[in-house]
PDB file of C-alpha atoms in Angstrom:
ATOM      1  CA  MET A   1     123.515 118.933  84.107  1.00  0.00           C
ATOM      2  CA  ALA A   2     123.588 119.428  80.352  1.00  0.00           C
ATOM      3  CA  GLY A   3     120.791 116.859  80.041  1.00  0.00           C
ATOM      4  CA  ALA A   4     118.705 118.918  82.466  1.00  0.00           C
ATOM      5  CA  GLN A   5     119.081 121.926  80.170  1.00  0.00           C
ATOM      6  CA  VAL A   6     117.991 119.845  77.170  1.00  0.00           C
ATOM      7  CA  ALA A   7     114.908 118.588  79.068  1.00  0.00           C
ATOM      8  CA  GLY A   8     113.671 122.145  79.619  1.00  0.00           C
ATOM      9  CA  PRO A   9     111.130 122.564  82.445  1.00  0.00           C
ATOM     10  CA  LEU A  10     111.168 118.817  83.186  1.00  0.00           C
ATOM     11  CA  GLY A  11     114.889 119.068  83.902  1.00  0.00           C
ATOM     12  CA  ALA A  12     114.559 121.948  86.373  1.00  0.00           C
ATOM     13  CA  PRO A  13     114.878 119.736  89.497  1.00  0.00           C
ATOM     14  CA  PHE A  14     118.222 118.495  88.149  1.00  0.00           C
ATOM     15  CA  GLN A  15     119.747 121.952  87.867  1.00  0.00           C
ATOM     16  CA  PRO A  16     122.262 122.718  90.648  1.00  0.00           C
ATOM     17  CA  ASN A  17     120.543 126.012  91.488  1.00  0.00           C
ATOM     18  CA  PHE A  18     117.014 124.502  91.706  1.00  0.00           C
ATOM     19  CA  THR A  19     117.077 124.685  95.498  1.00  0.00           C
ATOM     20  CA  PRO A  20     119.920 125.692  97.784  1.00  0.00           C
ATOM     21  CA  ALA A  21     118.530 123.484 100.585  1.00  0.00           C
ATOM     22  CA  SER A  22     119.441 120.127  99.006  1.00  0.00           C
ATOM     23  CA  PRO A  23     122.468 119.319  96.860  1.00  0.00           C
ATOM     24  CA  LEU A  24     122.081 117.739  93.438  1.00  0.00           C
ATOM     25  CA  LEU A  25     123.559 114.412  94.600  1.00  0.00           C
ATOM     26  CA  THR A  26     120.908 114.110  97.312  1.00  0.00           C
ATOM     27  CA  ARG A  27     118.127 114.786  94.813  1.00  0.00           C
ATOM     28  CA  MET A  28     119.536 112.202  92.386  1.00  0.00           C
ATOM     29  CA  TYR A  29     119.765 109.645  95.189  1.00  0.00           C
ATOM     30  CA  GLY A  30     116.171 110.360  96.186  1.00  0.00           C
ATOM     31  CA  LEU A  31     115.060 109.918  92.591  1.00  0.00           C
ATOM     32  CA  HIS A  32     116.835 106.578  92.208  1.00  0.00           C
ATOM     33  CA  ALA A  33     115.891 105.244  95.652  1.00  0.00           C
ATOM     34  CA  ALA A  34     112.246 106.337  95.820  1.00  0.00           C
ATOM     35  CA  VAL A  35     110.744 107.623  92.582  1.00  0.00           C
ATOM     36  CA  LEU A  36     112.103 105.113  90.053  1.00  0.00           C
ATOM     37  CA  PRO A  37     110.976 102.022  92.040  1.00  0.00           C
ATOM     38  CA  ILE A  38     107.494 103.545  92.294  1.00  0.00           C
ATOM     39  CA  VAL A  39     107.453 104.112  88.519  1.00  0.00           C
ATOM     40  CA  LEU A  40     108.580 100.504  88.004  1.00  0.00           C
ATOM     41  CA  VAL A  41     105.769  99.178  90.234  1.00  0.00           C
ATOM     42  CA  VAL A  42     103.209 101.331  88.392  1.00  0.00           C
ATOM     43  CA  LEU A  43     104.411 100.069  84.993  1.00  0.00           C
ATOM     44  CA  LEU A  44     104.396  96.448  86.185  1.00  0.00           C
ATOM     45  CA  SER A  45     100.877  96.899  87.587  1.00  0.00           C
ATOM     46  CA  LEU A  46      99.708  98.374  84.287  1.00  0.00           C
ATOM     47  CA  HIS A  47     101.299  95.456  82.423  1.00  0.00           C
ATOM     48  CA  LEU A  48      99.581  92.851  84.625  1.00  0.00           C
ATOM     49  CA  TRP A  49      96.259  94.694  84.320  1.00  0.00           C
ATOM     50  CA  LEU A  50      96.575  94.681  80.517  1.00  0.00           C
ATOM     51  CA  VAL A  51      97.452  90.976  80.513  1.00  0.00           C
ATOM     52  CA  ARG A  52      94.410  90.280  82.687  1.00  0.00           C
ATOM     53  CA  HIS A  53      91.997  92.221  80.490  1.00  0.00           C
ATOM     54  CA  LEU A  54      93.463  91.610  77.026  1.00  0.00           C
ATOM     55  CA  GLY A  55      94.674  88.043  77.545  1.00  0.00           C
ATOM     56  CA  VAL A  56      98.104  86.491  77.796  1.00  0.00           C
ATOM     57  CA  SER A  57      98.519  86.145  74.025  1.00  0.00           C
ATOM     58  CA  ALA A  58      96.381  86.600  70.952  1.00  0.00           C
ATOM     59  CA  ALA A  59      96.676  82.932  69.910  1.00  0.00           C
ATOM     60  CA  GLY A  60      96.139  81.520  73.420  1.00  0.00           C
ATOM     61  CA  ASP A  61      93.109  79.813  74.922  1.00  0.00           C
ATOM     62  CA  ALA A  62      90.728  82.629  75.880  1.00  0.00           C
ATOM     63  CA  SER A  63      88.912  80.468  78.442  1.00  0.00           C
ATOM     64  CA  THR A  64      91.973  80.016  80.691  1.00  0.00           C
ATOM     65  CA  PRO A  65      91.626  82.140  83.835  1.00  0.00           C
ATOM     66  CA  PHE A  66      94.286  84.706  84.634  1.00  0.00           C
ATOM     67  CA  ARG A  67      95.056  83.062  88.013  1.00  0.00           C
ATOM     68  CA  THR A  68      96.513  79.987  86.320  1.00  0.00           C
ATOM     69  CA  HIS A  69      99.258  82.142  84.817  1.00  0.00           C
ATOM     70  CA  LEU A  70      99.988  83.965  88.064  1.00  0.00           C
ATOM     71  CA  ARG A  71     100.956  80.820  89.995  1.00  0.00           C
ATOM     72  CA  PRO A  72     103.974  79.848  87.810  1.00  0.00           C
ATOM     73  CA  LEU A  73     104.882  83.518  87.385  1.00  0.00           C
ATOM     74  CA  GLY A  74     104.892  83.988  91.168  1.00  0.00           C
ATOM     75  CA  GLY A  75     106.907  80.798  91.627  1.00  0.00           C
ATOM     76  CA  PHE A  76     109.579  81.921  89.176  1.00  0.00           C
ATOM     77  CA  ALA A  77     109.657  85.370  90.781  1.00  0.00           C
ATOM     78  CA  LEU A  78     110.165  83.867  94.249  1.00  0.00           C
ATOM     79  CA  LEU A  79     112.886  81.576  92.901  1.00  0.00           C
ATOM     80  CA  LEU A  80     114.630  84.545  91.270  1.00  0.00           C
ATOM     81  CA  VAL A  81     114.424  86.606  94.474  1.00  0.00           C
ATOM     82  CA  ALA A  82     115.796  83.665  96.496  1.00  0.00           C
ATOM     83  CA  VAL A  83     118.751  83.194  94.130  1.00  0.00           C
ATOM     84  CA  LEU A  84     119.508  86.925  94.065  1.00  0.00           C
ATOM     85  CA  ALA A  85     119.249  87.164  97.861  1.00  0.00           C
ATOM     86  CA  ALA A  86     121.616  84.203  98.263  1.00  0.00           C
ATOM     87  CA  LEU A  87     124.082  85.821  95.851  1.00  0.00           C
ATOM     88  CA  ALA A  88     123.815  89.141  97.702  1.00  0.00           C
ATOM     89  CA  VAL A  89     124.588  87.419 101.013  1.00  0.00           C
ATOM     90  CA  ALA A  90     127.390  85.279  99.551  1.00  0.00           C
ATOM     91  CA  ALA A  91     129.095  88.065  97.581  1.00  0.00           C
ATOM     92  CA  PRO A  92     127.939  91.510  98.748  1.00  0.00           C
ATOM     93  CA  ALA A  93     128.667  94.491  96.544  1.00  0.00           C
ATOM     94  CA  PRO A  94     131.456  96.653  97.945  1.00  0.00           C
ATOM     95  CA  LEU A  95     130.577 100.131  99.126  1.00  0.00           C
ATOM     96  CA  LEU A  96     132.693 102.716  97.408  1.00  0.00           C
ATOM     97  CA  ALA A  97     133.620 106.206  98.457  1.00  0.00           C
ATOM     98  CA  PRO A  98     130.703 108.661  98.454  1.00  0.00           C
ATOM     99  CA  GLY A  99     130.206 110.771  95.355  1.00  0.00           C
ATOM    100  CA  VAL A 100     131.725 114.220  95.217  1.00  0.00           C
ATOM    101  CA  GLU A 101     129.757 116.827  93.312  1.00  0.00           C
ATOM    102  CA  GLY A 102     131.676 118.178  90.334  1.00  0.00           C
ATOM    103  CA  LEU A 103     134.216 115.318  90.256  1.00  0.00           C
ATOM    104  CA  GLU A 104     133.878 112.112  88.266  1.00  0.00           C
ATOM    105  CA  VAL A 105     136.207 109.305  89.286  1.00  0.00           C
ATOM    106  CA  THR A 106     134.228 106.099  88.827  1.00  0.00           C
ATOM    107  CA  LYS A 107     132.656 104.035  86.097  1.00  0.00           C
ATOM    108  CA  PRO A 108     129.101 102.762  86.496  1.00  0.00           C
ATOM    109  CA  PHE A 109     128.176  99.197  87.441  1.00  0.00           C
ATOM    110  CA  TRP A 110     128.506  96.759  84.498  1.00  0.00           C
ATOM    111  CA  PRO A 111     124.828  96.757  83.375  1.00  0.00           C
ATOM    112  CA  PHE A 112     125.145 100.492  82.689  1.00  0.00           C
ATOM    113  CA  LEU A 113     128.548 100.438  80.998  1.00  0.00           C
ATOM    114  CA  TRP A 114     126.936 100.443  77.547  1.00  0.00           C
ATOM    115  CA  LEU A 115     125.578 103.922  78.347  1.00  0.00           C
ATOM    116  CA  TYR A 116     129.046 104.990  79.487  1.00  0.00           C
ATOM    117  CA  ALA A 117     130.462 103.714  76.174  1.00  0.00           C
ATOM    118  CA  ALA A 118     127.830 105.637  74.196  1.00  0.00           C
ATOM    119  CA  GLU A 119     128.737 108.798  76.105  1.00  0.00           C
ATOM    120  CA  ASN A 120     132.470 108.191  75.573  1.00  0.00           C
ATOM    121  CA  LEU A 121     132.031 107.771  71.829  1.00  0.00           C
ATOM    122  CA  PHE A 122     129.241 110.236  70.992  1.00  0.00           C
ATOM    123  CA  GLY A 123     129.025 112.603  73.956  1.00  0.00           C
ATOM    124  CA  LEU A 124     125.791 113.520  75.703  1.00  0.00           C
ATOM    125  CA  PRO A 125     123.583 112.932  72.614  1.00  0.00           C
ATOM    126  CA  GLY A 126     124.889 109.347  72.467  1.00  0.00           C
ATOM    127  CA  MET A 127     123.988 108.741  76.083  1.00  0.00           C
ATOM    128  CA  LEU A 128     120.480 110.090  75.472  1.00  0.00           C
ATOM    129  CA  LEU A 129     119.896 108.330  72.135  1.00  0.00           C
ATOM    130  CA  ALA A 130     121.251 104.867  73.072  1.00  0.00           C
ATOM    131  CA  PRO A 131     118.469 104.102  75.595  1.00  0.00           C
ATOM    132  CA  ALA A 132     115.905 105.688  73.264  1.00  0.00           C
ATOM    133  CA  VAL A 133     116.943 103.268  70.497  1.00  0.00           C
ATOM    134  CA  LEU A 134     116.857 100.274  72.853  1.00  0.00           C
ATOM    135  CA  PHE A 135     113.481 101.088  74.421  1.00  0.00           C
ATOM    136  CA  GLY A 136     112.062 102.120  71.046  1.00  0.00           C
ATOM    137  CA  PHE A 137     113.023  98.692  69.709  1.00  0.00           C
ATOM    138  CA  LEU A 138     111.469  96.992  72.752  1.00  0.00           C
ATOM    139  CA  ALA A 139     108.255  98.971  72.198  1.00  0.00           C
ATOM    140  CA  VAL A 140     108.083  97.891  68.540  1.00  0.00           C
ATOM    141  CA  VAL A 141     108.748  94.169  69.173  1.00  0.00           C
ATOM    142  CA  PRO A 142     105.175  93.212  70.219  1.00  0.00           C
ATOM    143  CA  VAL A 143     103.805  94.802  67.050  1.00  0.00           C
ATOM    144  CA  THR A 144     106.353  93.436  64.571  1.00  0.00           C
ATOM    145  CA  ASP A 145     107.149  89.994  65.997  1.00  0.00           C
ATOM    146  CA  ARG A 146     104.294  88.071  64.397  1.00  0.00           C
ATOM    147  CA  PRO A 147     105.124  84.430  63.562  1.00  0.00           C
ATOM    148  CA  GLY A 148     105.526  83.613  59.899  1.00  0.00           C
ATOM    149  CA  THR A 149     106.132  87.143  58.625  1.00  0.00           C
ATOM    150  CA  ARG A 150     109.260  88.585  57.085  1.00  0.00           C
ATOM    151  CA  VAL A 151     109.174  91.472  59.571  1.00  0.00           C
ATOM    152  CA  ALA A 152     109.472  88.968  62.445  1.00  0.00           C
ATOM    153  CA  ALA A 153     112.791  87.697  61.100  1.00  0.00           C
ATOM    154  CA  VAL A 154     114.086  91.254  60.702  1.00  0.00           C
ATOM    155  CA  THR A 155     112.939  92.036  64.249  1.00  0.00           C
ATOM    156  CA  ARG A 156     114.787  89.018  65.639  1.00  0.00           C
ATOM    157  CA  TRP A 157     118.004  89.822  63.763  1.00  0.00           C
ATOM    158  CA  THR A 158     117.773  93.438  64.895  1.00  0.00           C
ATOM    159  CA  GLY A 159     117.421  92.222  68.482  1.00  0.00           C
ATOM    160  CA  VAL A 160     120.486  89.999  68.104  1.00  0.00           C
ATOM    161  CA  LEU A 161     122.443  92.906  66.597  1.00  0.00           C
ATOM    162  CA  LEU A 162     121.441  95.261  69.442  1.00  0.00           C
ATOM    163  CA  PHE A 163     122.395  92.611  72.009  1.00  0.00           C
ATOM    164  CA  VAL A 164     125.820  92.084  70.408  1.00  0.00           C
ATOM    165  CA  LEU A 165     126.357  95.861  70.232  1.00  0.00           C
ATOM    166  CA  MET A 166     125.521  96.159  73.938  1.00  0.00           C
ATOM    167  CA  ILE A 167     127.999  93.395  74.847  1.00  0.00           C
ATOM    168  CA  VAL A 168     130.719  95.020  72.716  1.00  0.00           C
ATOM    169  CA  ALA A 169     129.970  98.417  74.298  1.00  0.00           C
ATOM    170  CA  ILE A 170     130.177  96.920  77.805  1.00  0.00           C
ATOM    171  CA  ILE A 171     133.538  95.319  77.013  1.00  0.00           C
ATOM    172  CA  TYR A 172     134.808  98.547  75.422  1.00  0.00           C
ATOM    173  CA  ALA A 173     133.749 100.667  78.404  1.00  0.00           C
ATOM    174  CA  ALA A 174     135.214  98.184  80.892  1.00  0.00           C
ATOM    175  CA  PHE A 175     138.675  98.534  79.352  1.00  0.00           C
ATOM    176  CA  ALA A 176     138.510 102.154  78.156  1.00  0.00           C
ATOM    177  CA  PRO A 177     140.257 104.717  80.329  1.00  0.00           C
ATOM    178  CA  GLY A 178     137.945 106.782  82.514  1.00  0.00           C
ATOM    179  CA  GLN A 179     136.815 110.086  81.064  1.00  0.00           C
ATOM    180  CA  ALA A 180     135.337 113.161  82.671  1.00  0.00           C
ATOM    181  CA  HIS A 181     131.803 113.570  81.382  1.00  0.00           C
ATOM    182  CA  LEU A 182     130.907 116.713  83.270  1.00  0.00           C
ATOM    183  CA  ASN A 183     130.595 119.875  81.188  1.00  0.00           C
ATOM    184  CA  MET A 184     130.734 117.922  77.912  1.00  0.00           C
ATOM    185  CA  LYS A 185     129.762 119.688  74.721  1.00  0.00           C
ATOM    186  CA  MET A 186     126.381 118.775  73.290  1.00  0.00           C
TER     187      MET A 186
END
């Protein structure tokens, strides 16, 4: 809720008093189940459109049609979906107790523990800045990762450092005692 106050008008739907008709948990579920997948599909579509019109890589053969790259990409995607579906059937994720508004009793799933660690160590600003640093780095990589330059080596070492920091943060958060993050100071 503190993040909604920081976001200003964009955070209004995440305020508890935004609408009395639907609780905050229901709105958050709707966001994660409907809106975020749509945003992901739009971003992926934009990415594929850019690859089609700008080429797969700057040093690649410009005469190769886009379809030739889609076939192996589609094959790998189908293989990944098949493996993930088999894992989901073989070892389904347990359903936990439903969330209770105003009470924090769980830790997030392991891919998000690094955010939990950032919030444990630095409060709400840490949880907001950690993804900004990661996605900022990912946005800079295509510009700075040019073969044969000194900046490319720095970019790679920075990526390794960020990856190691994420692994350490996940391990820290997995073993750290649970903390209440509601009503934290900014």
